mmCIF file of C-alpha atoms in Angstrom:
data_model
loop_
_atom_site.group_PDB
_atom_site.id
_atom_site.type_symbol
_atom_site.label_atom_id
_atom_site.label_comp_id
_atom_site.label_asym_id
_atom_site.label_seq_id
_atom_site.Cartn_x
_atom_site.Cartn_y
_atom_site.Cartn_z
ATOM 1 C CA MET Y 1 91.388 31.193 -32.407
ATOM 2 C CA ALA Y 2 91.203 34.493 -33.981
ATOM 3 C CA ASP Y 3 89.042 35.872 -31.522
ATOM 4 C CA ALA Y 4 91.788 35.774 -29.063
ATOM 5 C CA LEU Y 5 93.737 38.003 -30.978
ATOM 6 C CA PRO Y 6 94.952 41.502 -30.499
ATOM 7 C CA LEU Y 7 92.280 43.999 -32.080
ATOM 8 C CA LEU Y 8 92.786 46.979 -33.808
ATOM 9 C CA SER Y 9 90.114 49.287 -34.490
ATOM 10 C CA LEU Y 10 89.806 50.552 -38.016
ATOM 11 C CA LYS Y 11 91.077 54.069 -37.214
ATOM 12 C CA GLN Y 12 94.598 52.643 -36.049
ATOM 13 C CA ALA Y 13 95.156 50.200 -38.986
ATOM 14 C CA ARG Y 14 94.284 52.660 -41.493
ATOM 15 C CA ARG Y 15 97.071 55.078 -39.460
ATOM 16 C CA ILE Y 16 99.800 52.036 -39.427
ATOM 17 C CA ALA Y 17 99.655 52.387 -42.973
ATOM 18 C CA LEU Y 18 100.328 55.320 -43.564
ATOM 19 C CA GLY Y 19 102.650 55.782 -41.358
ATOM 20 C CA ALA Y 20 104.633 52.396 -42.921
ATOM 21 C CA GLN Y 21 103.944 54.013 -46.237
ATOM 22 C CA GLY Y 22 105.643 57.699 -45.637
ATOM 23 C CA LEU Y 23 101.889 59.365 -45.862
ATOM 24 C CA ALA Y 24 101.528 59.766 -42.029
ATOM 25 C CA ARG Y 25 103.267 63.289 -41.735
ATOM 26 C CA PRO Y 26 103.486 66.886 -44.153
ATOM 27 C CA ARG Y 27 106.357 66.051 -46.475
ATOM 28 C CA PRO Y 28 109.361 67.702 -45.387
ATOM 29 C CA ALA Y 29 110.210 70.952 -46.284
ATOM 30 C CA GLY Y 30 113.034 71.847 -48.669
ATOM 31 C CA PRO Y 31 114.362 70.662 -51.750
ATOM 32 C CA VAL Y 32 114.231 67.020 -52.324
ATOM 33 C CA SER Y 33 117.743 65.080 -52.968
ATOM 34 C CA GLU Y 34 118.465 61.945 -54.493
ATOM 35 C CA ARG Y 35 118.816 60.464 -51.307
ATOM 36 C CA ARG Y 36 115.687 61.282 -50.280
ATOM 37 C CA LEU Y 37 114.179 59.854 -53.312
ATOM 38 C CA LEU Y 38 116.224 56.666 -52.730
ATOM 39 C CA ALA Y 39 115.079 56.113 -49.421
ATOM 40 C CA LEU Y 40 111.386 56.486 -50.404
ATOM 41 C CA ALA Y 41 112.302 53.659 -52.833
ATOM 42 C CA GLU Y 42 114.092 51.480 -50.593
ATOM 43 C CA LYS Y 43 110.817 52.368 -48.085
ATOM 44 C CA LEU Y 44 107.951 51.065 -50.554
ATOM 45 C CA ASN Y 45 110.693 48.496 -52.321
ATOM 46 C CA LEU Y 46 109.726 49.783 -55.657
ATOM 47 C CA PHE Y 47 108.328 52.149 -57.646
ATOM 48 C CA GLN Y 48 105.342 50.616 -60.645
ATOM 49 C CA ILE Y 49 105.998 51.347 -63.776
ATOM 50 C CA ASP Y 50 102.952 51.738 -66.502
ATOM 51 C CA SER Y 51 102.757 53.331 -69.796
ATOM 52 C CA VAL Y 52 99.865 55.803 -69.452
ATOM 53 C CA ASN Y 53 101.244 59.083 -69.160
ATOM 54 C CA VAL Y 54 97.856 61.174 -68.695
ATOM 55 C CA VAL Y 55 99.299 62.932 -65.740
ATOM 56 C CA SER Y 56 102.266 61.557 -65.368
ATOM 57 C CA ARG Y 57 103.994 57.895 -66.021
ATOM 58 C CA ALA Y 58 103.239 55.924 -62.861
ATOM 59 C CA HIS Y 59 106.709 55.875 -61.363
ATOM 60 C CA TYR Y 60 107.216 59.444 -60.837
ATOM 61 C CA LEU Y 61 103.849 59.651 -58.949
ATOM 62 C CA PRO Y 62 104.241 58.302 -55.649
ATOM 63 C CA ALA Y 63 107.454 59.815 -55.136
ATOM 64 C CA PHE Y 64 105.175 63.034 -56.116
ATOM 65 C CA SER Y 65 102.407 62.340 -53.470
ATOM 66 C CA ARG Y 66 104.850 61.848 -50.083
ATOM 67 C CA LEU Y 67 107.589 64.488 -51.484
ATOM 68 C CA GLY Y 68 105.996 66.947 -53.743
ATOM 69 C CA ASP Y 69 107.843 69.198 -56.289
ATOM 70 C CA TYR Y 70 110.745 67.226 -57.147
ATOM 71 C CA PRO Y 71 112.847 66.797 -59.940
ATOM 72 C CA THR Y 72 111.907 63.864 -61.730
ATOM 73 C CA GLN Y 73 115.333 63.952 -63.544
ATOM 74 C CA LEU Y 74 116.546 62.599 -60.019
ATOM 75 C CA LEU Y 75 114.528 59.693 -60.643
ATOM 76 C CA ASP Y 76 115.222 59.335 -64.283
ATOM 77 C CA ARG Y 77 119.259 59.422 -62.947
ATOM 78 C CA ALA Y 78 118.959 57.155 -60.635
ATOM 79 C CA ALA Y 79 116.961 54.437 -62.625
ATOM 80 C CA TRP Y 80 118.589 54.865 -66.082
ATOM 81 C CA GLY Y 81 121.447 57.319 -65.524
ATOM 82 C CA LYS Y 82 124.754 57.191 -64.249
ATOM 83 C CA PRO Y 83 125.146 55.443 -61.403
ATOM 84 C CA ARG Y 84 122.550 53.740 -61.406
ATOM 85 C CA ARG Y 85 120.846 53.391 -58.007
ATOM 86 C CA LEU Y 86 117.834 51.285 -59.362
ATOM 87 C CA PHE Y 87 116.656 48.444 -62.148
ATOM 88 C CA GLU Y 88 113.906 47.499 -63.650
ATOM 89 C CA TYR Y 89 112.163 43.946 -63.398
ATOM 90 C CA TRP Y 90 109.102 42.174 -62.545
ATOM 91 C CA ALA Y 91 108.137 42.709 -59.135
ATOM 92 C CA HIS Y 92 103.841 43.844 -58.249
ATOM 93 C CA GLU Y 93 104.173 44.610 -61.952
ATOM 94 C CA ALA Y 94 107.161 45.941 -64.233
ATOM 95 C CA SER Y 95 108.793 48.103 -61.475
ATOM 96 C CA LEU Y 96 112.017 49.838 -60.973
ATOM 97 C CA LEU Y 97 113.857 48.355 -58.185
ATOM 98 C CA PRO Y 98 116.275 49.348 -55.565
ATOM 99 C CA PHE Y 99 119.871 46.988 -55.932
ATOM 100 C CA GLU Y 100 119.246 45.163 -52.704
ATOM 101 C CA LEU Y 101 116.243 43.171 -54.144
ATOM 102 C CA HIS Y 102 117.967 41.422 -57.272
ATOM 103 C CA PRO Y 103 119.201 38.520 -55.656
ATOM 104 C CA LEU Y 104 115.839 38.125 -53.905
ATOM 105 C CA LEU Y 105 114.119 37.868 -57.159
ATOM 106 C CA ARG Y 106 116.777 35.594 -59.517
ATOM 107 C CA TRP Y 107 114.680 32.557 -58.609
ATOM 108 C CA ARG Y 108 111.766 34.322 -60.439
ATOM 109 C CA MET Y 109 114.209 34.307 -63.704
ATOM 110 C CA ALA Y 110 115.276 30.930 -63.092
ATOM 111 C CA GLU Y 111 111.962 30.383 -63.214
ATOM 112 C CA ALA Y 112 111.342 32.261 -66.612
ATOM 113 C CA GLU Y 113 114.154 30.633 -67.887
ATOM 114 C CA ARG Y 114 112.643 27.398 -67.501
ATOM 115 C CA GLY Y 115 108.894 28.494 -68.564
ATOM 116 C CA GLU Y 116 107.394 27.691 -65.016
ATOM 117 C CA ALA Y 117 107.226 32.016 -64.960
ATOM 118 C CA GLY Y 118 105.848 34.550 -66.565
ATOM 119 C CA TRP Y 119 103.497 35.159 -69.527
ATOM 120 C CA LYS Y 120 102.469 31.766 -71.132
ATOM 121 C CA SER Y 121 102.744 33.191 -74.717
ATOM 122 C CA LEU Y 122 106.482 33.022 -73.795
ATOM 123 C CA ARG Y 123 107.250 30.136 -72.936
ATOM 124 C CA SER Y 124 107.828 29.036 -75.937
ATOM 125 C CA PHE Y 125 111.256 30.315 -76.601
ATOM 126 C CA VAL Y 126 112.747 27.589 -73.620
ATOM 127 C CA GLU Y 127 112.668 24.685 -75.889
ATOM 128 C CA GLU Y 128 111.282 25.252 -79.458
ATOM 129 C CA ARG Y 129 112.312 28.333 -80.235
ATOM 130 C CA ARG Y 130 115.262 29.034 -77.935
ATOM 131 C CA GLY Y 131 117.751 29.513 -81.133
ATOM 132 C CA GLU Y 132 115.908 32.785 -81.580
ATOM 133 C CA ALA Y 133 116.301 33.899 -78.381
ATOM 134 C CA ASP Y 134 120.233 33.054 -78.481
ATOM 135 C CA ALA Y 135 120.185 34.379 -82.458
ATOM 136 C CA ILE Y 136 119.440 37.923 -80.686
ATOM 137 C CA LEU Y 137 121.274 37.516 -77.396
ATOM 138 C CA ALA Y 138 124.052 37.046 -79.075
ATOM 139 C CA ARG Y 139 123.492 39.989 -81.316
ATOM 140 C CA ILE Y 140 123.140 42.596 -78.353
ATOM 141 C CA ALA Y 141 126.093 41.046 -76.988
ATOM 142 C CA ALA Y 142 127.807 41.613 -79.845
ATOM 143 C CA GLU Y 143 126.562 45.008 -80.912
ATOM 144 C CA GLY Y 144 125.160 46.815 -77.515
ATOM 145 C CA PRO Y 145 121.907 48.215 -76.447
ATOM 146 C CA LEU Y 146 118.953 46.913 -78.475
ATOM 147 C CA ALA Y 147 115.249 47.995 -78.549
ATOM 148 C CA ALA Y 148 112.445 45.865 -80.746
ATOM 149 C CA SER Y 149 112.487 48.817 -83.020
ATOM 150 C CA ASP Y 150 116.058 48.114 -83.833
ATOM 151 C CA LEU Y 151 115.172 44.418 -84.701
ATOM 152 C CA GLU Y 152 112.438 45.637 -86.850
ATOM 153 C CA LYS Y 153 114.678 47.478 -89.450
ATOM 154 C CA GLY Y 154 115.184 45.408 -92.134
ATOM 155 C CA ARG Y 155 113.939 42.585 -90.515
ATOM 156 C CA THR Y 156 113.734 39.091 -93.137
ATOM 157 C CA GLY Y 157 112.438 35.507 -92.543
ATOM 158 C CA TRP Y 158 111.218 35.054 -89.443
ATOM 159 C CA TRP Y 159 112.413 38.738 -87.841
ATOM 160 C CA GLU Y 160 108.956 40.541 -87.298
ATOM 161 C CA TRP Y 161 108.651 43.145 -84.828
ATOM 162 C CA SER Y 162 106.002 41.005 -82.621
ATOM 163 C CA GLY Y 163 108.409 38.298 -82.600
ATOM 164 C CA ALA Y 164 111.689 39.993 -81.488
ATOM 165 C CA LYS Y 165 109.942 41.843 -78.946
ATOM 166 C CA ARG Y 166 108.305 38.845 -77.431
ATOM 167 C CA VAL Y 167 111.584 37.019 -77.349
ATOM 168 C CA LEU Y 168 112.915 40.373 -76.053
ATOM 169 C CA GLU Y 169 110.697 40.453 -72.717
ATOM 170 C CA TRP Y 170 111.443 36.168 -72.800
ATOM 171 C CA LEU Y 171 114.756 37.259 -72.017
ATOM 172 C CA PHE Y 172 114.134 40.178 -69.881
ATOM 173 C CA TRP Y 173 112.332 37.724 -67.439
ATOM 174 C CA ALA Y 174 114.756 34.910 -67.628
ATOM 175 C CA GLY Y 175 117.231 37.909 -66.628
ATOM 176 C CA LYS Y 176 119.520 37.410 -69.646
ATOM 177 C CA ILE Y 177 118.784 41.071 -70.490
ATOM 178 C CA THR Y 178 117.572 44.148 -68.279
ATOM 179 C CA THR Y 179 117.060 47.752 -69.073
ATOM 180 C CA ALA Y 180 120.066 49.767 -70.146
ATOM 181 C CA THR Y 181 117.339 53.320 -70.824
ATOM 182 C CA ARG Y 182 114.370 54.154 -72.315
ATOM 183 C CA ARG Y 183 114.295 55.555 -75.654
ATOM 184 C CA GLY Y 184 111.801 57.957 -77.504
ATOM 185 C CA SER Y 185 108.333 57.004 -76.229
ATOM 186 C CA PHE Y 186 109.678 55.479 -73.200
ATOM 187 C CA GLU Y 187 110.587 52.237 -75.256
ATOM 188 C CA ARG Y 188 113.009 50.170 -73.564
ATOM 189 C CA VAL Y 189 116.260 49.269 -74.594
ATOM 190 C CA TYR Y 190 118.408 45.869 -73.638
ATOM 191 C CA ASP Y 191 121.759 45.369 -72.539
ATOM 192 C CA LEU Y 192 123.671 42.326 -70.578
ATOM 193 C CA PRO Y 193 123.368 43.207 -67.249
ATOM 194 C CA GLU Y 194 127.104 42.827 -66.703
ATOM 195 C CA ARG Y 195 126.948 45.844 -68.599
ATOM 196 C CA VAL Y 196 124.290 47.730 -66.933
ATOM 197 C CA LEU Y 197 124.086 46.727 -63.304
ATOM 198 C CA PRO Y 198 127.396 47.435 -60.876
ATOM 199 C CA ARG Y 199 129.804 44.392 -60.502
ATOM 200 C CA ARG Y 200 129.105 44.061 -56.651
ATOM 201 C CA ILE Y 201 124.914 43.560 -57.203
ATOM 202 C CA LEU Y 202 125.487 40.662 -59.803
ATOM 203 C CA ALA Y 203 128.284 39.343 -57.098
ATOM 204 C CA LEU Y 204 125.936 39.019 -54.300
ATOM 205 C CA PRO Y 205 125.235 35.439 -53.496
ATOM 206 C CA THR Y 206 121.486 34.010 -54.694
ATOM 207 C CA THR Y 207 119.160 33.538 -52.474
ATOM 208 C CA SER Y 208 116.925 30.338 -52.333
ATOM 209 C CA LYS Y 209 113.940 30.296 -53.149
ATOM 210 C CA ALA Y 210 112.239 29.728 -49.848
ATOM 211 C CA GLU Y 211 114.259 32.425 -47.969
ATOM 212 C CA ALA Y 212 113.927 35.178 -50.648
ATOM 213 C CA GLN Y 213 110.037 34.827 -50.419
ATOM 214 C CA ARG Y 214 110.494 35.102 -46.897
ATOM 215 C CA ALA Y 215 112.622 38.261 -47.267
ATOM 216 C CA LEU Y 216 110.401 39.541 -49.497
ATOM 217 C CA LEU Y 217 107.215 39.133 -47.328
ATOM 218 C CA GLU Y 218 108.986 40.873 -44.820
ATOM 219 C CA ARG Y 219 109.968 43.983 -47.057
ATOM 220 C CA ALA Y 220 106.169 43.597 -47.946
ATOM 221 C CA ALA Y 221 104.923 43.592 -44.265
ATOM 222 C CA ARG Y 222 107.061 46.531 -43.182
ATOM 223 C CA ALA Y 223 105.891 48.666 -46.314
ATOM 224 C CA LEU Y 224 102.278 47.986 -45.496
ATOM 225 C CA GLY Y 225 102.479 48.125 -41.513
ATOM 226 C CA VAL Y 226 99.725 45.860 -40.870
ATOM 227 C CA ALA Y 227 97.973 43.280 -44.176
ATOM 228 C CA THR Y 228 96.363 40.187 -44.448
ATOM 229 C CA SER Y 229 98.247 37.515 -45.861
ATOM 230 C CA ARG Y 230 96.755 38.292 -49.300
ATOM 231 C CA ASP Y 231 97.947 41.390 -49.512
ATOM 232 C CA LEU Y 232 101.929 40.637 -48.013
ATOM 233 C CA ARG Y 233 101.428 38.253 -51.247
ATOM 234 C CA ASP Y 234 100.598 40.422 -53.390
ATOM 235 C CA TYR Y 235 103.133 42.965 -52.783
ATOM 236 C CA PHE Y 236 105.327 41.133 -54.802
ATOM 237 C CA ARG Y 237 102.955 38.737 -56.811
ATOM 238 C CA LEU Y 238 103.983 35.700 -54.619
ATOM 239 C CA SER Y 239 101.773 32.408 -54.713
ATOM 240 C CA PRO Y 240 100.128 31.369 -51.970
ATOM 241 C CA GLY Y 241 101.041 27.811 -51.343
ATOM 242 C CA GLU Y 242 104.450 28.860 -51.621
ATOM 243 C CA THR Y 243 104.483 31.962 -49.255
ATOM 244 C CA ALA Y 244 102.440 30.334 -46.174
ATOM 245 C CA PRO Y 245 105.382 28.772 -44.853
ATOM 246 C CA GLY Y 246 107.352 31.632 -44.571
ATOM 247 C CA ILE Y 247 104.075 33.986 -43.380
ATOM 248 C CA ALA Y 248 104.323 31.334 -40.269
ATOM 249 C CA GLU Y 249 107.943 31.536 -39.529
ATOM 250 C CA LEU Y 250 107.971 35.346 -39.576
ATOM 251 C CA ALA Y 251 104.610 35.347 -37.030
ATOM 252 C CA GLU Y 252 106.622 31.782 -35.283
ATOM 253 C CA GLU Y 253 109.564 34.459 -35.230
ATOM 254 C CA GLY Y 254 107.418 37.585 -33.712
ATOM 255 C CA VAL Y 255 108.535 39.919 -37.181
ATOM 256 C CA LEU Y 256 105.101 39.507 -37.610
ATOM 257 C CA GLN Y 257 102.157 39.544 -34.946
ATOM 258 C CA PRO Y 258 98.924 37.905 -35.619
ATOM 259 C CA VAL Y 259 95.901 40.726 -35.195
ATOM 260 C CA ARG Y 260 92.186 41.182 -35.939
ATOM 261 C CA VAL Y 261 91.334 44.381 -37.300
ATOM 262 C CA GLN Y 262 87.782 45.791 -37.131
ATOM 263 C CA GLY Y 263 85.331 44.827 -39.982
ATOM 264 C CA TRP Y 264 88.352 42.656 -41.624
ATOM 265 C CA ARG Y 265 87.323 39.076 -42.427
ATOM 266 C CA ASP Y 266 90.619 37.568 -42.589
ATOM 267 C CA VAL Y 267 93.465 37.492 -39.792
ATOM 268 C CA ALA Y 268 96.169 40.566 -40.690
ATOM 269 C CA TYR Y 269 99.444 40.630 -39.431
ATOM 270 C CA LEU Y 270 101.260 43.782 -38.028
ATOM 271 C CA HIS Y 271 105.061 44.549 -38.835
ATOM 272 C CA GLN Y 272 107.257 44.131 -35.013
ATOM 273 C CA ASP Y 273 108.430 47.639 -36.212
ATOM 274 C CA ALA Y 274 105.238 49.176 -37.782
ATOM 275 C CA ALA Y 275 104.905 52.673 -35.879
ATOM 276 C CA ARG Y 276 101.519 53.680 -34.352
ATOM 277 C CA PRO Y 277 100.877 57.244 -35.149
ATOM 278 C CA ARG Y 278 98.142 59.031 -32.886
ATOM 279 C CA ALA Y 279 97.405 60.817 -35.940
ATOM 280 C CA THR Y 280 98.163 61.336 -39.728
ATOM 281 C CA GLU Y 281 98.230 65.082 -40.990
ATOM 282 C CA ALA Y 282 99.120 64.087 -44.893
ATOM 283 C CA GLN Y 283 97.695 65.048 -47.902
ATOM 284 C CA ALA Y 284 97.923 63.674 -51.219
ATOM 285 C CA LEU Y 285 96.814 62.688 -54.619
ATOM 286 C CA LEU Y 286 97.080 59.039 -54.958
ATOM 287 C CA ALA Y 287 97.840 57.535 -58.521
ATOM 288 C CA PRO Y 288 96.396 54.766 -59.500
ATOM 289 C CA PHE Y 289 99.277 52.349 -58.967
ATOM 290 C CA ASP Y 290 100.234 53.747 -56.063
ATOM 291 C CA PRO Y 291 101.267 51.073 -53.490
ATOM 292 C CA LEU Y 292 98.418 52.000 -51.043
ATOM 293 C CA ILE Y 293 95.833 51.584 -52.986
ATOM 294 C CA TRP Y 294 96.819 48.800 -55.633
ATOM 295 C CA GLU Y 295 95.220 45.926 -53.886
ATOM 296 C CA ARG Y 296 91.913 46.809 -54.712
ATOM 297 C CA SER Y 297 89.905 44.857 -52.001
ATOM 298 C CA ARG Y 298 92.436 46.165 -49.450
ATOM 299 C CA ALA Y 299 91.671 49.656 -50.445
ATOM 300 C CA GLU Y 300 88.310 49.257 -50.027
ATOM 301 C CA ARG Y 301 88.411 47.155 -46.547
ATOM 302 C CA LEU Y 302 91.192 50.631 -45.482
ATOM 303 C CA PHE Y 303 89.559 52.917 -46.626
ATOM 304 C CA GLY Y 304 85.932 52.105 -47.592
ATOM 305 C CA LEU Y 305 87.172 52.822 -51.603
ATOM 306 C CA HIS Y 306 86.061 51.173 -54.212
ATOM 307 C CA TYR Y 307 88.062 51.827 -56.763
ATOM 308 C CA ARG Y 308 88.547 50.675 -60.514
ATOM 309 C CA ILE Y 309 90.393 51.968 -63.567
ATOM 310 C CA GLU Y 310 88.443 53.539 -65.479
ATOM 311 C CA ILE Y 311 90.587 53.794 -68.771
ATOM 312 C CA TYR Y 312 89.229 50.877 -70.838
ATOM 313 C CA THR Y 313 85.625 51.471 -69.615
ATOM 314 C CA PRO Y 314 83.740 53.313 -72.727
ATOM 315 C CA ALA Y 315 83.316 57.081 -71.637
ATOM 316 C CA GLU Y 316 79.257 56.681 -70.978
ATOM 317 C CA LYS Y 317 79.781 54.201 -68.705
ATOM 318 C CA ARG Y 318 82.641 56.122 -66.709
ATOM 319 C CA VAL Y 319 81.354 56.895 -62.798
ATOM 320 C CA HIS Y 320 84.245 59.275 -61.657
ATOM 321 C CA GLY Y 321 86.184 59.781 -64.943
ATOM 322 C CA TYR Y 322 89.423 58.394 -67.207
ATOM 323 C CA TYR Y 323 92.220 58.760 -65.126
ATOM 324 C CA VAL Y 324 91.099 59.099 -61.296
ATOM 325 C CA LEU Y 325 93.342 59.896 -58.148
ATOM 326 C CA PRO Y 326 92.254 59.276 -54.697
ATOM 327 C CA PHE Y 327 92.602 62.354 -53.056
ATOM 328 C CA LEU Y 328 93.980 60.985 -49.396
ATOM 329 C CA LEU Y 329 93.187 63.588 -46.255
ATOM 330 C CA ARG Y 330 94.945 62.987 -43.094
ATOM 331 C CA ASP Y 331 93.137 59.373 -42.270
ATOM 332 C CA GLY Y 332 90.902 58.957 -45.066
ATOM 333 C CA ILE Y 333 89.567 59.433 -49.013
ATOM 334 C CA ALA Y 334 87.665 62.868 -48.901
ATOM 335 C CA ALA Y 335 87.085 62.555 -53.060
ATOM 336 C CA ARG Y 336 88.780 61.325 -56.103
ATOM 337 C CA VAL Y 337 89.782 63.765 -59.907
ATOM 338 C CA ASP Y 338 89.837 62.984 -63.375
ATOM 339 C CA LEU Y 339 93.315 64.878 -63.995
ATOM 340 C CA LYS Y 340 94.676 65.348 -67.150
ATOM 341 C CA ALA Y 341 97.817 67.148 -68.263
ATOM 342 C CA ASP Y 342 97.135 69.173 -71.143
ATOM 343 C CA ARG Y 343 100.744 69.613 -72.223
ATOM 344 C CA LYS Y 344 100.186 71.478 -75.166
ATOM 345 C CA HIS Y 345 98.765 74.704 -74.056
ATOM 346 C CA GLY Y 346 99.959 74.328 -70.416
ATOM 347 C CA HIS Y 347 96.991 73.068 -67.800
ATOM 348 C CA LEU Y 348 96.209 70.654 -65.293
ATOM 349 C CA LEU Y 349 92.309 69.299 -65.998
ATOM 350 C CA VAL Y 350 90.426 68.182 -63.653
ATOM 351 C CA GLN Y 351 87.862 66.608 -65.572
ATOM 352 C CA SER Y 352 85.411 65.906 -63.278
ATOM 353 C CA ALA Y 353 85.519 66.432 -58.877
ATOM 354 C CA HIS Y 354 84.019 64.211 -56.677
ATOM 355 C CA ARG Y 355 83.455 64.170 -53.118
ATOM 356 C CA GLU Y 356 83.955 61.470 -51.123
ATOM 357 C CA ALA Y 357 81.213 60.062 -48.410
ATOM 358 C CA GLY Y 358 82.358 61.776 -45.138
ATOM 359 C CA ALA Y 359 84.450 64.199 -45.771
ATOM 360 C CA PRO Y 360 85.855 66.847 -43.952
ATOM 361 C CA GLU Y 361 84.888 70.162 -44.167
ATOM 362 C CA ASP Y 362 88.334 71.875 -45.422
ATOM 363 C CA THR Y 363 88.071 69.248 -48.457
ATOM 364 C CA THR Y 364 88.037 71.528 -51.137
ATOM 365 C CA GLU Y 365 90.603 73.836 -50.102
ATOM 366 C CA ALA Y 366 92.799 71.330 -49.399
ATOM 367 C CA LEU Y 367 92.333 69.327 -52.785
ATOM 368 C CA GLY Y 368 92.621 73.041 -54.325
ATOM 369 C CA ALA Y 369 96.029 73.544 -52.597
ATOM 370 C CA GLU Y 370 97.323 69.971 -53.638
ATOM 371 C CA LEU Y 371 96.342 70.494 -57.403
ATOM 372 C CA ARG Y 372 98.062 73.993 -57.379
ATOM 373 C CA LEU Y 373 101.120 71.598 -55.746
ATOM 374 C CA MET Y 374 101.323 69.142 -58.754
ATOM 375 C CA ALA Y 375 100.418 71.814 -61.140
ATOM 376 C CA GLN Y 376 103.520 73.583 -60.182
ATOM 377 C CA TRP Y 377 105.080 70.214 -59.709
ATOM 378 C CA LEU Y 378 104.200 69.499 -63.639
ATOM 379 C CA GLY Y 379 104.971 72.867 -65.013
ATOM 380 C CA SER Y 380 101.366 73.752 -65.944
ATOM 381 C CA LYS Y 381 100.654 77.478 -65.480
ATOM 382 C CA GLU Y 382 96.975 76.214 -63.858
ATOM 383 C CA VAL Y 383 94.516 74.493 -63.190
ATOM 384 C CA ARG Y 384 91.352 74.106 -65.169
ATOM 385 C CA VAL Y 385 88.156 72.664 -63.535
ATOM 386 C CA GLU Y 386 84.993 71.655 -65.440
ATOM 387 C CA ARG Y 387 81.376 71.504 -64.632
ATOM 388 C CA LYS Y 388 81.209 67.450 -63.785
ATOM 389 C CA GLY Y 389 80.778 65.812 -60.503
ATOM 390 C CA ASP Y 390 79.472 66.901 -56.956
ATOM 391 C CA LEU Y 391 82.485 68.842 -55.831
ATOM 392 C CA ALA Y 392 83.562 70.476 -59.052
ATOM 393 C CA GLU Y 393 81.327 74.160 -58.768
ATOM 394 C CA ALA Y 394 82.748 74.236 -54.731
ATOM 395 C CA LEU Y 395 86.429 73.993 -56.399
ATOM 396 C CA GLN Y 396 85.836 76.090 -59.729
ATOM 397 C CA ARG Y 397 85.540 78.767 -56.741
ATOM 398 C CA GLU Y 398 88.881 77.376 -55.272
ATOM 399 C CA PHE Y 399 90.749 78.359 -58.629
#
């Protein structure tokens, strides 16, 4: 049966995926407005949050990859300022999300409250330790926004910092509290949803689990362009058994078209609105948590990119470096660079640079231009390249 499906070449699949991710065309000229940033959030569905700040925090980087030198204050205001445009919750991982996704994720909040979702270590608060959770929730209701460090002050009895943090995280999973703002070294400050989120969002009807998962799958398919069922599930961390009916329904209705992709083992699904660019002209440095490459098996199928985060790998065993960003050039991954923002001295450090097999002849020049743009965005005075990797010497000459 799969042999009878339409066949896409690997190059076609790449270009469709890049188009869906907003990476097929050169960046638009001119200053980046909040409207353009929010349009990107809607296109991608989320910005994943991560605490690592070697170059820039993860939620800022996908927008830089697609929009260029934009003011990160735009995203800060949308996420934690007024008027708020995004909210925090667990989607792919911890993420900043458009408000429209709130009703589509309430089933996950309800399951977390019942102990059916979220980290297993938090499930004791469902029953035997529910009193602790209720006490902290009452304190937030009475006192206003609180962080784990606030609850640590003057702790007595069962109060321990780690215990308070676990309670807060369970309440967050369960949707009882949300992030009001971020403080200091990016610490979450929690408050009641009704004091943070717009009333019109909280008043929206709660979508049933089946309909919500189907809607999330459709959003994932739109953001990916062409994807296997595994890719679709991974975007919002959905389970295979629960999402199979939704994929089947979307395919039956023509929203998703089953196709084969050259070299892929599994059937893929093409979104009905997916553009089919004849060429791609973009170039971008991609964060480890960019939705184009965060599903590592998909990155390997699409680009032949075997990519792993080596932060927790001992230094002597690292292949490409500590915090490595692949470099997208047109429709392929041309290089990888291990980057670090040296904020003390105002430098963007290229700690290693490696060329990918089959990289175009203009890779060094294009990568140099992208690094200059990133340095400008980060407020770095210059780019410094260390002599590590087979592309390092050529890249040094660029600077």
